[in-house]
C-alpha cells in the first residue's frame, strides 16, 4: 500500500513536523498541569495510541448507556446514567489530553499519533452533543442538538484547516476543552438534579427582549420555539445559545485565519505555502468539503423529520443518521489529516458523503416506497462504518510502515 501511494507520500510523512497549538483558558488554569501529573501513572511501555483508544472506548460506553436508556433522547435516563456518563466523558478528556504527553515522554510522537488522536476526536465531536442534549429532553428529532453538533463539526474541520494552510493549528481562549467541560457539568447536573433542572431553572431577561418568540421561519416545532415573552429564559436555552454561538463564532474566525496567509502572510507562512503549493483557490475547495458535510447532514435531518411517518420509525432512522453523519465527518477528517501529514490530495467527493446522500434519498421517498423498515437505514450505518474504517486503518498501517513503528507499541521496529 505504501508503494501504491508512492515515494512522495513517504517523503512528506518523514518531513512532517507537528507544531503545538496555544493552550486555552482551562488548559492554562489546571488541565495541562493535571495531564502532566496523570501521565506519570502510565507505564513506559504503554503506547500513546492505546491511551487514545481507551478514551475512545469511554465515549462509546457512555453513548451505549444513554441510547439504551433513552433511545429517543427525551431525558428518560436514570440519574446514575448521567453521572456515569459524565465521569466517562471526563475520562475521555483526560486520556485524550495525556496521550500526547505520553508520546513525548516515550519519544514516540509522530504523524501516526496525530492521525489516531484527531481521528478519534472527529468521531466524538458529533456524539458528545447528543449525549448531553438528552438532559434537555428535546428528543433526537429536534433541530437543536443537530444544529449544535453540525456547527461543532464545521468548527473542528476549519480548525484543522488553519494548520493545513498556515502551518500552525489555531485554538482560542474558549475552545473544545471548555465546551467539553460544559458538557461534563451538564451531564453531572442532570444526574444530580434531574433533566427537569434545565427547564425549571430560569433567569430574568431585559424587558427589551421580551418580545422575542421565534420558530426560525417554521423550522422549529412548538416545543423547540425560543419564547421569551414571559420575561424569563430557561437555562437549557441559555446553554444551547451560548454553545451554538461559540461554535459559529469560532467557525468564522477559523475561516479568517485560513485566509490570512493569502492576504497578509508572515515570512513563516510564505515559506509554508511555498512548500505546500497551496493557493486561495485550493483553500476554497477544501472549505467546500466542510460545508458539504453540513449541507448533506442537514438535508437528511429535515427530510427525515418531514417525510418519515411514525415516531418510532423516525427516531430509529435519526439514530442511524447520527452514526452515518458522525462517521461521514470522521472519514472527511481522516482525509484532511492525511492531507496535513502526507499532502495526500482530497477527493472531490469524499467517499463518506455517499451514504449521507443515500440516506436523504431514502428519507425523501420513504412514503412513496412503502415505509421501509428502519433496518434499511441501519444498513447505511454499516456501509459508512466500513468506509471510514477501511480508509482509517489503511492510513494507520501505511504511516506505521513508513515510520517503522507498531501502531500500538512503543519504539521503532527492528530491521
mmCIF file of C-alpha atoms in Angstrom:
data_model
loop_
_atom_site.group_PDB
_atom_site.id
_atom_site.type_symbol
_atom_site.label_atom_id
_atom_site.label_comp_id
_atom_site.label_asym_id
_atom_site.label_seq_id
_atom_site.Cartn_x
_atom_site.Cartn_y
_atom_site.Cartn_z
ATOM 1 C CA UNK A 1 0.000 0.000 0.000
ATOM 2 C CA UNK A 2 2.919 2.316 0.748
ATOM 3 C CA UNK A 3 4.283 1.634 -2.730
ATOM 4 C CA UNK A 4 0.841 2.354 -4.200
ATOM 5 C CA UNK A 5 0.867 5.756 -2.515
ATOM 6 C CA UNK A 6 4.338 6.429 -3.872
ATOM 7 C CA UNK A 7 7.625 7.938 -2.789
ATOM 8 C CA UNK A 8 6.114 11.421 -2.428
ATOM 9 C CA UNK A 9 3.886 10.062 0.335
ATOM 10 C CA UNK A 10 6.865 8.635 2.211
ATOM 11 C CA UNK A 11 8.930 11.810 1.814
ATOM 12 C CA UNK A 12 6.065 14.018 3.013
ATOM 13 C CA UNK A 13 5.417 11.851 6.085
ATOM 14 C CA UNK A 14 9.088 11.790 7.071
ATOM 15 C CA UNK A 15 9.358 15.567 6.592
ATOM 16 C CA UNK A 16 6.209 16.384 8.576
ATOM 17 C CA UNK A 17 6.676 18.257 11.848
ATOM 18 C CA UNK A 18 3.866 18.917 14.312
ATOM 19 C CA UNK A 19 3.502 22.447 15.661
ATOM 20 C CA UNK A 20 1.898 22.623 19.110
ATOM 21 C CA UNK A 21 -1.107 24.982 19.284
ATOM 22 C CA UNK A 22 -1.556 27.538 22.103
ATOM 23 C CA UNK A 23 -3.348 26.487 25.291
ATOM 24 C CA UNK A 24 -6.921 27.563 26.065
ATOM 25 C CA UNK A 25 -8.093 29.083 29.373
ATOM 26 C CA UNK A 26 -8.818 25.823 31.196
ATOM 27 C CA UNK A 27 -5.669 24.192 29.855
ATOM 28 C CA UNK A 28 -3.575 27.026 31.284
ATOM 29 C CA UNK A 29 -5.593 27.116 34.505
ATOM 30 C CA UNK A 30 -5.297 23.461 35.515
ATOM 31 C CA UNK A 31 -5.795 20.904 32.739
ATOM 32 C CA UNK A 32 -2.277 20.953 31.304
ATOM 33 C CA UNK A 33 -0.724 20.550 34.762
ATOM 34 C CA UNK A 34 -3.257 17.831 35.635
ATOM 35 C CA UNK A 35 -2.434 15.864 32.484
ATOM 36 C CA UNK A 36 1.294 16.262 33.188
ATOM 37 C CA UNK A 37 0.723 14.555 36.539
ATOM 38 C CA UNK A 38 -1.576 11.873 35.125
ATOM 39 C CA UNK A 39 0.986 10.784 32.535
ATOM 40 C CA UNK A 40 3.325 9.562 35.299
ATOM 41 C CA UNK A 41 0.710 6.952 36.217
ATOM 42 C CA UNK A 42 1.243 5.254 32.860
ATOM 43 C CA UNK A 43 3.967 2.604 32.470
ATOM 44 C CA UNK A 44 6.659 3.485 29.942
ATOM 45 C CA UNK A 45 5.670 0.529 27.758
ATOM 46 C CA UNK A 46 2.100 1.841 27.306
ATOM 47 C CA UNK A 47 1.761 3.235 23.781
ATOM 48 C CA UNK A 48 0.112 6.671 23.398
ATOM 49 C CA UNK A 49 -2.249 5.269 20.759
ATOM 50 C CA UNK A 50 -3.538 2.702 23.264
ATOM 51 C CA UNK A 51 -4.344 5.587 25.633
ATOM 52 C CA UNK A 52 -6.188 7.303 22.768
ATOM 53 C CA UNK A 53 -8.264 4.182 22.113
ATOM 54 C CA UNK A 54 -9.050 3.813 25.830
ATOM 55 C CA UNK A 55 -10.568 7.299 25.782
ATOM 56 C CA UNK A 56 -12.496 6.421 22.630
ATOM 57 C CA UNK A 57 -13.915 3.341 24.369
ATOM 58 C CA UNK A 58 -15.098 5.504 27.290
ATOM 59 C CA UNK A 59 -17.204 7.621 24.939
ATOM 60 C CA UNK A 60 -18.803 4.579 23.304
ATOM 61 C CA UNK A 61 -19.723 3.117 26.691
ATOM 62 C CA UNK A 62 -21.407 6.429 27.569
ATOM 63 C CA UNK A 63 -23.221 6.518 24.202
ATOM 64 C CA UNK A 64 -24.481 2.970 24.764
ATOM 65 C CA UNK A 65 -25.712 3.780 28.285
ATOM 66 C CA UNK A 66 -27.641 6.859 27.182
ATOM 67 C CA UNK A 67 -29.161 5.445 23.985
ATOM 68 C CA UNK A 68 -30.154 2.169 25.644
ATOM 69 C CA UNK A 69 -31.924 4.037 28.462
ATOM 70 C CA UNK A 70 -33.281 6.957 26.427
ATOM 71 C CA UNK A 71 -33.425 5.841 22.766
ATOM 72 C CA UNK A 72 -35.353 8.924 21.641
ATOM 73 C CA UNK A 73 -33.094 11.249 23.704
ATOM 74 C CA UNK A 74 -36.090 12.640 25.591
ATOM 75 C CA UNK A 75 -34.438 12.774 29.014
ATOM 76 C CA UNK A 76 -35.677 9.435 30.361
ATOM 77 C CA UNK A 77 -32.359 8.088 31.716
ATOM 78 C CA UNK A 78 -31.941 7.245 35.391
ATOM 79 C CA UNK A 79 -29.770 9.645 37.378
ATOM 80 C CA UNK A 80 -26.888 7.179 37.600
ATOM 81 C CA UNK A 81 -26.651 7.010 33.791
ATOM 82 C CA UNK A 82 -25.970 10.746 33.555
ATOM 83 C CA UNK A 83 -23.463 10.626 36.412
ATOM 84 C CA UNK A 84 -21.574 7.660 34.970
ATOM 85 C CA UNK A 85 -21.620 9.270 31.508
ATOM 86 C CA UNK A 86 -20.223 12.484 32.985
ATOM 87 C CA UNK A 87 -17.343 10.535 34.543
ATOM 88 C CA UNK A 88 -16.735 8.646 31.285
ATOM 89 C CA UNK A 89 -16.530 11.882 29.272
ATOM 90 C CA UNK A 90 -14.089 13.221 31.895
ATOM 91 C CA UNK A 91 -12.002 10.049 31.466
ATOM 92 C CA UNK A 92 -12.095 10.537 27.688
ATOM 93 C CA UNK A 93 -10.851 14.110 28.000
ATOM 94 C CA UNK A 94 -8.120 13.105 30.460
ATOM 95 C CA UNK A 95 -6.890 10.256 28.274
ATOM 96 C CA UNK A 96 -7.119 12.447 25.170
ATOM 97 C CA UNK A 97 -5.154 15.207 26.888
ATOM 98 C CA UNK A 98 -2.435 12.951 28.273
ATOM 99 C CA UNK A 99 -1.762 10.721 25.255
ATOM 100 C CA UNK A 100 0.395 13.392 23.635
ATOM 101 C CA UNK A 101 2.368 13.828 26.846
ATOM 102 C CA UNK A 102 2.964 10.071 26.945
ATOM 103 C CA UNK A 103 4.193 10.312 23.342
ATOM 104 C CA UNK A 104 6.750 12.954 24.318
ATOM 105 C CA UNK A 105 7.669 11.016 27.466
ATOM 106 C CA UNK A 106 8.366 7.840 25.479
ATOM 107 C CA UNK A 107 9.787 9.764 22.481
ATOM 108 C CA UNK A 108 7.202 8.125 20.233
ATOM 109 C CA UNK A 109 5.360 11.165 18.885
ATOM 110 C CA UNK A 110 4.667 11.046 15.145
ATOM 111 C CA UNK A 111 2.204 11.774 12.360
ATOM 112 C CA UNK A 112 0.646 8.394 13.161
ATOM 113 C CA UNK A 113 -0.256 9.528 16.676
ATOM 114 C CA UNK A 114 -1.756 12.708 15.277
ATOM 115 C CA UNK A 115 -3.978 10.720 12.905
ATOM 116 C CA UNK A 116 -5.110 8.423 15.732
ATOM 117 C CA UNK A 117 -5.757 11.274 18.170
ATOM 118 C CA UNK A 118 -7.590 13.602 15.807
ATOM 119 C CA UNK A 119 -9.369 10.717 14.087
ATOM 120 C CA UNK A 120 -10.926 9.694 17.396
ATOM 121 C CA UNK A 121 -11.777 13.318 18.212
ATOM 122 C CA UNK A 122 -13.588 13.627 14.876
ATOM 123 C CA UNK A 123 -15.991 10.793 15.748
ATOM 124 C CA UNK A 124 -16.517 12.078 19.280
ATOM 125 C CA UNK A 125 -17.242 15.640 18.084
ATOM 126 C CA UNK A 126 -20.678 14.548 16.831
ATOM 127 C CA UNK A 127 -21.526 12.118 19.634
ATOM 128 C CA UNK A 128 -20.922 14.341 22.679
ATOM 129 C CA UNK A 129 -23.587 16.986 21.899
ATOM 130 C CA UNK A 130 -26.268 14.296 21.554
ATOM 131 C CA UNK A 131 -25.337 12.626 24.834
ATOM 132 C CA UNK A 132 -25.664 15.938 26.618
ATOM 133 C CA UNK A 133 -28.783 17.011 24.739
ATOM 134 C CA UNK A 134 -30.665 14.115 26.316
ATOM 135 C CA UNK A 135 -30.657 16.035 29.604
ATOM 136 C CA UNK A 136 -32.577 18.845 27.855
ATOM 137 C CA UNK A 137 -35.258 16.407 26.687
ATOM 138 C CA UNK A 138 -35.768 17.853 23.213
ATOM 139 C CA UNK A 139 -35.516 14.458 21.536
ATOM 140 C CA UNK A 140 -33.395 13.120 18.706
ATOM 141 C CA UNK A 141 -35.705 14.656 16.091
ATOM 142 C CA UNK A 142 -35.165 18.174 17.467
ATOM 143 C CA UNK A 143 -33.099 20.553 15.362
ATOM 144 C CA UNK A 144 -31.276 21.950 18.407
ATOM 145 C CA UNK A 145 -28.840 19.073 19.082
ATOM 146 C CA UNK A 146 -28.334 18.530 15.362
ATOM 147 C CA UNK A 147 -27.529 22.192 14.755
ATOM 148 C CA UNK A 148 -25.066 22.243 17.644
ATOM 149 C CA UNK A 149 -23.361 19.003 16.554
ATOM 150 C CA UNK A 150 -23.053 20.068 12.909
ATOM 151 C CA UNK A 151 -21.724 23.514 13.866
ATOM 152 C CA UNK A 152 -19.138 21.726 16.029
ATOM 153 C CA UNK A 153 -18.202 19.572 13.019
ATOM 154 C CA UNK A 154 -17.579 22.583 10.787
ATOM 155 C CA UNK A 155 -15.629 24.417 13.517
ATOM 156 C CA UNK A 156 -13.449 21.332 14.135
ATOM 157 C CA UNK A 157 -12.817 20.961 10.407
ATOM 158 C CA UNK A 158 -11.859 24.617 9.915
ATOM 159 C CA UNK A 159 -9.604 24.478 12.987
ATOM 160 C CA UNK A 160 -7.630 21.722 11.256
ATOM 161 C CA UNK A 161 -7.650 23.734 8.036
ATOM 162 C CA UNK A 162 -5.786 26.547 9.826
ATOM 163 C CA UNK A 163 -2.849 24.136 10.206
ATOM 164 C CA UNK A 164 -3.088 22.961 6.595
ATOM 165 C CA UNK A 165 -2.961 26.495 5.195
ATOM 166 C CA UNK A 166 -0.959 28.434 7.805
ATOM 167 C CA UNK A 167 1.368 25.772 9.230
ATOM 168 C CA UNK A 168 0.056 26.069 12.798
ATOM 169 C CA UNK A 169 -3.310 24.989 14.173
ATOM 170 C CA UNK A 170 -5.332 27.781 15.751
ATOM 171 C CA UNK A 171 -7.147 27.432 19.062
ATOM 172 C CA UNK A 172 -8.928 30.127 21.044
ATOM 173 C CA UNK A 173 -9.268 31.078 24.699
ATOM 174 C CA UNK A 174 -12.632 29.311 24.757
ATOM 175 C CA UNK A 175 -12.329 26.208 22.617
ATOM 176 C CA UNK A 176 -13.014 22.464 22.590
ATOM 177 C CA UNK A 177 -11.788 21.822 26.161
ATOM 178 C CA UNK A 178 -14.117 24.467 27.552
ATOM 179 C CA UNK A 179 -17.033 23.023 25.564
ATOM 180 C CA UNK A 180 -16.193 19.528 26.819
ATOM 181 C CA UNK A 181 -16.181 20.728 30.422
ATOM 182 C CA UNK A 182 -19.568 22.347 29.856
ATOM 183 C CA UNK A 183 -20.882 19.004 28.589
ATOM 184 C CA UNK A 184 -19.331 17.133 31.543
ATOM 185 C CA UNK A 185 -21.020 19.501 34.010
ATOM 186 C CA UNK A 186 -24.370 19.355 32.187
ATOM 187 C CA UNK A 187 -24.372 15.559 32.466
ATOM 188 C CA UNK A 188 -23.352 15.771 36.126
ATOM 189 C CA UNK A 189 -26.115 18.278 36.959
ATOM 190 C CA UNK A 190 -28.605 16.152 35.024
ATOM 191 C CA UNK A 191 -27.652 13.222 37.233
ATOM 192 C CA UNK A 192 -27.737 15.166 40.499
ATOM 193 C CA UNK A 193 -30.893 17.224 39.948
ATOM 194 C CA UNK A 194 -32.684 15.510 37.050
ATOM 195 C CA UNK A 195 -33.202 16.739 33.464
ATOM 196 C CA UNK A 196 -36.034 18.988 34.648
ATOM 197 C CA UNK A 197 -33.382 21.186 36.318
ATOM 198 C CA UNK A 198 -32.527 22.737 32.954
ATOM 199 C CA UNK A 199 -36.161 23.627 32.254
ATOM 200 C CA UNK A 200 -37.253 24.720 35.734
ATOM 201 C CA UNK A 201 -34.214 26.953 36.261
ATOM 202 C CA UNK A 202 -34.948 30.298 34.606
ATOM 203 C CA UNK A 203 -33.393 33.751 34.525
ATOM 204 C CA UNK A 204 -34.945 37.201 34.039
ATOM 205 C CA UNK A 205 -34.231 38.955 30.765
ATOM 206 C CA UNK A 206 -34.204 42.676 29.890
ATOM 207 C CA UNK A 207 -37.689 43.991 29.005
ATOM 208 C CA UNK A 208 -36.358 44.949 25.572
ATOM 209 C CA UNK A 209 -36.018 41.222 24.756
ATOM 210 C CA UNK A 210 -39.436 40.069 25.993
ATOM 211 C CA UNK A 211 -40.963 40.365 22.515
ATOM 212 C CA UNK A 212 -38.837 37.511 21.156
ATOM 213 C CA UNK A 213 -40.749 34.428 20.084
ATOM 214 C CA UNK A 214 -39.444 32.682 17.018
ATOM 215 C CA UNK A 215 -39.729 29.337 15.284
ATOM 216 C CA UNK A 216 -36.949 30.289 12.831
ATOM 217 C CA UNK A 217 -39.172 30.514 9.769
ATOM 218 C CA UNK A 218 -41.184 27.425 10.623
ATOM 219 C CA UNK A 219 -38.211 25.089 11.081
ATOM 220 C CA UNK A 220 -38.823 24.562 14.808
ATOM 221 C CA UNK A 221 -41.638 22.545 16.360
ATOM 222 C CA UNK A 222 -43.796 24.187 19.076
ATOM 223 C CA UNK A 223 -41.708 22.565 21.852
ATOM 224 C CA UNK A 224 -38.476 23.885 20.280
ATOM 225 C CA UNK A 225 -39.509 27.518 19.891
ATOM 226 C CA UNK A 226 -37.456 30.221 21.603
ATOM 227 C CA UNK A 227 -40.152 32.058 23.597
ATOM 228 C CA UNK A 228 -39.076 34.939 25.852
ATOM 229 C CA UNK A 229 -42.486 36.624 26.122
ATOM 230 C CA UNK A 230 -42.765 35.550 29.777
ATOM 231 C CA UNK A 231 -39.814 37.776 30.624
ATOM 232 C CA UNK A 232 -37.662 34.778 31.616
ATOM 233 C CA UNK A 233 -35.379 32.353 29.794
ATOM 234 C CA UNK A 234 -34.807 28.685 30.576
ATOM 235 C CA UNK A 235 -31.308 27.518 31.480
ATOM 236 C CA UNK A 236 -31.272 25.000 28.631
ATOM 237 C CA UNK A 237 -31.914 27.780 26.105
ATOM 238 C CA UNK A 238 -29.063 29.823 27.603
ATOM 239 C CA UNK A 239 -26.700 26.857 27.339
ATOM 240 C CA UNK A 240 -27.750 25.976 23.796
ATOM 241 C CA UNK A 241 -27.425 29.559 22.535
ATOM 242 C CA UNK A 242 -24.062 30.012 24.283
ATOM 243 C CA UNK A 243 -22.651 26.756 22.912
ATOM 244 C CA UNK A 244 -24.030 27.245 19.434
ATOM 245 C CA UNK A 245 -22.934 30.882 19.377
ATOM 246 C CA UNK A 246 -19.426 29.889 20.429
ATOM 247 C CA UNK A 247 -19.163 27.236 17.706
ATOM 248 C CA UNK A 248 -20.435 29.582 14.998
ATOM 249 C CA UNK A 249 -18.151 32.415 16.141
ATOM 250 C CA UNK A 250 -15.114 30.139 16.176
ATOM 251 C CA UNK A 251 -16.142 28.779 12.780
ATOM 252 C CA UNK A 252 -15.904 32.174 11.102
ATOM 253 C CA UNK A 253 -12.763 33.223 12.971
ATOM 254 C CA UNK A 254 -11.091 29.962 11.925
ATOM 255 C CA UNK A 255 -12.054 30.794 8.347
ATOM 256 C CA UNK A 256 -10.381 34.189 8.734
ATOM 257 C CA UNK A 257 -7.181 32.524 9.970
ATOM 258 C CA UNK A 258 -7.305 30.178 6.975
ATOM 259 C CA UNK A 259 -7.496 33.198 4.667
ATOM 260 C CA UNK A 260 -4.852 35.260 6.486
ATOM 261 C CA UNK A 261 -1.776 33.579 4.898
ATOM 262 C CA UNK A 262 -3.095 34.535 1.450
ATOM 263 C CA UNK A 263 -3.956 38.133 2.375
ATOM 264 C CA UNK A 264 -1.191 39.330 4.733
ATOM 265 C CA UNK A 265 1.202 36.418 5.260
ATOM 266 C CA UNK A 266 4.133 36.297 7.654
ATOM 267 C CA UNK A 267 7.514 35.084 6.402
ATOM 268 C CA UNK A 268 6.925 31.725 8.083
ATOM 269 C CA UNK A 269 3.540 31.379 6.362
ATOM 270 C CA UNK A 270 5.054 32.327 2.990
ATOM 271 C CA UNK A 271 7.601 29.544 3.421
ATOM 272 C CA UNK A 272 4.812 27.101 4.369
ATOM 273 C CA UNK A 273 2.828 27.980 1.231
ATOM 274 C CA UNK A 274 5.933 27.657 -0.951
ATOM 275 C CA UNK A 275 6.496 24.137 0.386
ATOM 276 C CA UNK A 276 2.888 23.009 0.037
ATOM 277 C CA UNK A 277 1.972 24.856 -3.157
ATOM 278 C CA UNK A 278 -1.447 25.746 -1.737
ATOM 279 C CA UNK A 279 -3.378 28.709 -3.115
ATOM 280 C CA UNK A 280 -6.512 30.547 -2.086
ATOM 281 C CA UNK A 281 -8.493 28.603 -4.711
ATOM 282 C CA UNK A 282 -7.341 25.330 -3.115
ATOM 283 C CA UNK A 283 -8.449 26.707 0.268
ATOM 284 C CA UNK A 284 -11.881 27.444 -1.216
ATOM 285 C CA UNK A 285 -12.181 23.859 -2.484
ATOM 286 C CA UNK A 286 -11.073 22.493 0.906
ATOM 287 C CA UNK A 287 -13.604 24.612 2.798
ATOM 288 C CA UNK A 288 -16.374 23.435 0.473
ATOM 289 C CA UNK A 289 -15.903 19.914 1.877
ATOM 290 C CA UNK A 290 -16.835 21.051 5.392
ATOM 291 C CA UNK A 291 -19.891 22.897 4.104
ATOM 292 C CA UNK A 292 -20.774 19.840 2.018
ATOM 293 C CA UNK A 293 -20.832 17.733 5.184
ATOM 294 C CA UNK A 294 -23.086 20.331 6.830
ATOM 295 C CA UNK A 295 -25.449 20.566 3.850
ATOM 296 C CA UNK A 296 -25.794 16.806 3.354
ATOM 297 C CA UNK A 297 -26.365 16.106 7.050
ATOM 298 C CA UNK A 298 -28.889 18.916 7.474
ATOM 299 C CA UNK A 299 -30.755 17.845 4.338
ATOM 300 C CA UNK A 300 -31.034 14.303 5.698
ATOM 301 C CA UNK A 301 -32.314 15.623 9.040
ATOM 302 C CA UNK A 302 -35.015 17.831 7.524
ATOM 303 C CA UNK A 303 -36.142 15.138 5.094
ATOM 304 C CA UNK A 304 -36.352 12.603 7.925
ATOM 305 C CA UNK A 305 -38.361 14.960 10.146
ATOM 306 C CA UNK A 306 -40.804 15.809 7.391
ATOM 307 C CA UNK A 307 -41.200 12.544 5.466
ATOM 308 C CA UNK A 308 -40.689 9.535 7.743
ATOM 309 C CA UNK A 309 -44.007 8.500 9.297
ATOM 310 C CA UNK A 310 -44.378 7.211 12.853
ATOM 311 C CA UNK A 311 -42.362 8.369 15.845
ATOM 312 C CA UNK A 312 -40.642 5.022 16.390
ATOM 313 C CA UNK A 313 -39.532 4.777 12.756
ATOM 314 C CA UNK A 314 -38.459 8.413 12.697
ATOM 315 C CA UNK A 315 -36.443 8.053 15.906
ATOM 316 C CA UNK A 316 -34.855 4.842 14.637
ATOM 317 C CA UNK A 317 -33.882 6.461 11.347
ATOM 318 C CA UNK A 318 -32.437 9.511 13.100
ATOM 319 C CA UNK A 319 -30.401 7.310 15.438
ATOM 320 C CA UNK A 320 -28.973 5.714 12.310
ATOM 321 C CA UNK A 321 -28.319 9.169 10.851
ATOM 322 C CA UNK A 322 -26.412 10.144 13.996
ATOM 323 C CA UNK A 323 -23.856 7.430 13.243
ATOM 324 C CA UNK A 324 -23.898 7.931 9.463
ATOM 325 C CA UNK A 325 -23.157 11.645 9.910
ATOM 326 C CA UNK A 326 -20.600 11.012 12.653
ATOM 327 C CA UNK A 327 -18.556 8.569 10.585
ATOM 328 C CA UNK A 328 -19.010 10.615 7.400
ATOM 329 C CA UNK A 329 -17.415 13.528 9.223
ATOM 330 C CA UNK A 330 -14.710 11.278 10.672
ATOM 331 C CA UNK A 331 -13.910 9.978 7.173
ATOM 332 C CA UNK A 332 -13.629 13.557 5.903
ATOM 333 C CA UNK A 333 -11.353 14.495 8.802
ATOM 334 C CA UNK A 334 -9.167 11.407 8.280
ATOM 335 C CA UNK A 335 -8.595 12.572 4.713
ATOM 336 C CA UNK A 336 -7.855 16.128 5.853
ATOM 337 C CA UNK A 337 -5.408 14.749 8.420
ATOM 338 C CA UNK A 338 -3.660 12.764 5.679
ATOM 339 C CA UNK A 339 -3.590 15.973 3.644
ATOM 340 C CA UNK A 340 -1.840 17.575 6.631
ATOM 341 C CA UNK A 341 0.739 14.908 7.375
ATOM 342 C CA UNK A 342 1.293 13.417 3.900
ATOM 343 C CA UNK A 343 -0.057 16.065 1.488
ATOM 344 C CA UNK A 344 -2.437 13.463 0.101
ATOM 345 C CA UNK A 345 -4.977 15.312 -2.108
ATOM 346 C CA UNK A 346 -8.629 15.355 -1.099
ATOM 347 C CA UNK A 347 -11.118 13.664 -3.393
ATOM 348 C CA UNK A 348 -13.680 15.994 -4.949
ATOM 349 C CA UNK A 349 -16.413 13.993 -3.242
ATOM 350 C CA UNK A 350 -15.149 12.183 -0.114
ATOM 351 C CA UNK A 351 -16.371 8.582 -0.065
ATOM 352 C CA UNK A 352 -18.167 9.097 3.246
ATOM 353 C CA UNK A 353 -20.569 11.546 1.580
ATOM 354 C CA UNK A 354 -22.265 8.806 -0.455
ATOM 355 C CA UNK A 355 -24.096 7.087 2.457
ATOM 356 C CA UNK A 356 -25.328 10.539 3.540
ATOM 357 C CA UNK A 357 -26.707 11.119 0.046
ATOM 358 C CA UNK A 358 -28.339 7.683 0.051
ATOM 359 C CA UNK A 359 -29.896 8.430 3.441
ATOM 360 C CA UNK A 360 -31.523 11.593 2.082
ATOM 361 C CA UNK A 361 -32.929 9.669 -0.891
ATOM 362 C CA UNK A 362 -34.455 7.008 1.388
ATOM 363 C CA UNK A 363 -35.928 9.669 3.675
ATOM 364 C CA UNK A 364 -37.286 11.727 0.762
ATOM 365 C CA UNK A 365 -39.142 8.817 -0.827
ATOM 366 C CA UNK A 366 -39.984 6.921 2.364
ATOM 367 C CA UNK A 367 -43.757 7.183 1.988
ATOM 368 C CA UNK A 368 -43.710 6.505 -1.773
ATOM 369 C CA UNK A 369 -41.706 3.287 -1.417
ATOM 370 C CA UNK A 370 -43.861 1.913 1.357
ATOM 371 C CA UNK A 371 -42.270 2.958 4.649
ATOM 372 C CA UNK A 372 -39.103 0.907 4.614
ATOM 373 C CA UNK A 373 -38.079 -0.868 7.827
ATOM 374 C CA UNK A 374 -35.571 1.044 9.941
ATOM 375 C CA UNK A 375 -33.068 -1.729 9.195
ATOM 376 C CA UNK A 376 -32.576 -0.191 5.736
ATOM 377 C CA UNK A 377 -31.222 2.940 7.391
ATOM 378 C CA UNK A 378 -29.058 0.797 9.662
ATOM 379 C CA UNK A 379 -27.527 -0.791 6.560
ATOM 380 C CA UNK A 380 -26.188 2.663 5.683
ATOM 381 C CA UNK A 381 -24.583 2.826 9.135
ATOM 382 C CA UNK A 382 -22.745 -0.426 8.417
ATOM 383 C CA UNK A 383 -21.657 0.845 4.989
ATOM 384 C CA UNK A 384 -20.443 4.127 6.486
ATOM 385 C CA UNK A 385 -18.507 2.388 9.258
ATOM 386 C CA UNK A 386 -16.807 0.142 6.678
ATOM 387 C CA UNK A 387 -15.904 3.155 4.502
ATOM 388 C CA UNK A 388 -14.459 5.055 7.444
ATOM 389 C CA UNK A 389 -12.508 2.206 8.980
ATOM 390 C CA UNK A 390 -11.156 0.962 5.637
ATOM 391 C CA UNK A 391 -9.507 4.310 4.942
ATOM 392 C CA UNK A 392 -8.524 4.949 8.560
ATOM 393 C CA UNK A 393 -6.925 1.549 9.167
ATOM 394 C CA UNK A 394 -5.113 1.522 5.815
ATOM 395 C CA UNK A 395 -3.742 5.009 6.570
ATOM 396 C CA UNK A 396 -2.628 3.953 10.051
ATOM 397 C CA UNK A 397 -0.827 0.908 8.636
ATOM 398 C CA UNK A 398 0.803 2.922 5.842
ATOM 399 C CA UNK A 399 2.061 5.562 8.268
ATOM 400 C CA UNK A 400 3.317 2.863 10.624
ATOM 401 C CA UNK A 401 5.279 1.197 7.806
ATOM 402 C CA UNK A 402 6.847 4.457 6.662
ATOM 403 C CA UNK A 403 7.754 5.470 10.227
ATOM 404 C CA UNK A 404 8.842 1.916 11.102
ATOM 405 C CA UNK A 405 6.705 1.727 14.232
ATOM 406 C CA UNK A 406 3.951 -0.516 15.560
ATOM 407 C CA UNK A 407 0.656 1.429 15.943
ATOM 408 C CA UNK A 408 0.042 0.019 19.443
ATOM 409 C CA UNK A 409 3.579 -0.350 20.785
ATOM 410 C CA UNK A 410 6.364 1.987 21.905
ATOM 411 C CA UNK A 411 9.623 2.179 19.980
ATOM 412 C CA UNK A 412 10.933 1.664 16.464
ATOM 413 C CA UNK A 413 10.690 -1.670 14.684
ATOM 414 C CA UNK A 414 13.933 -3.576 14.242
ATOM 415 C CA UNK A 415 15.334 -4.243 10.782
#
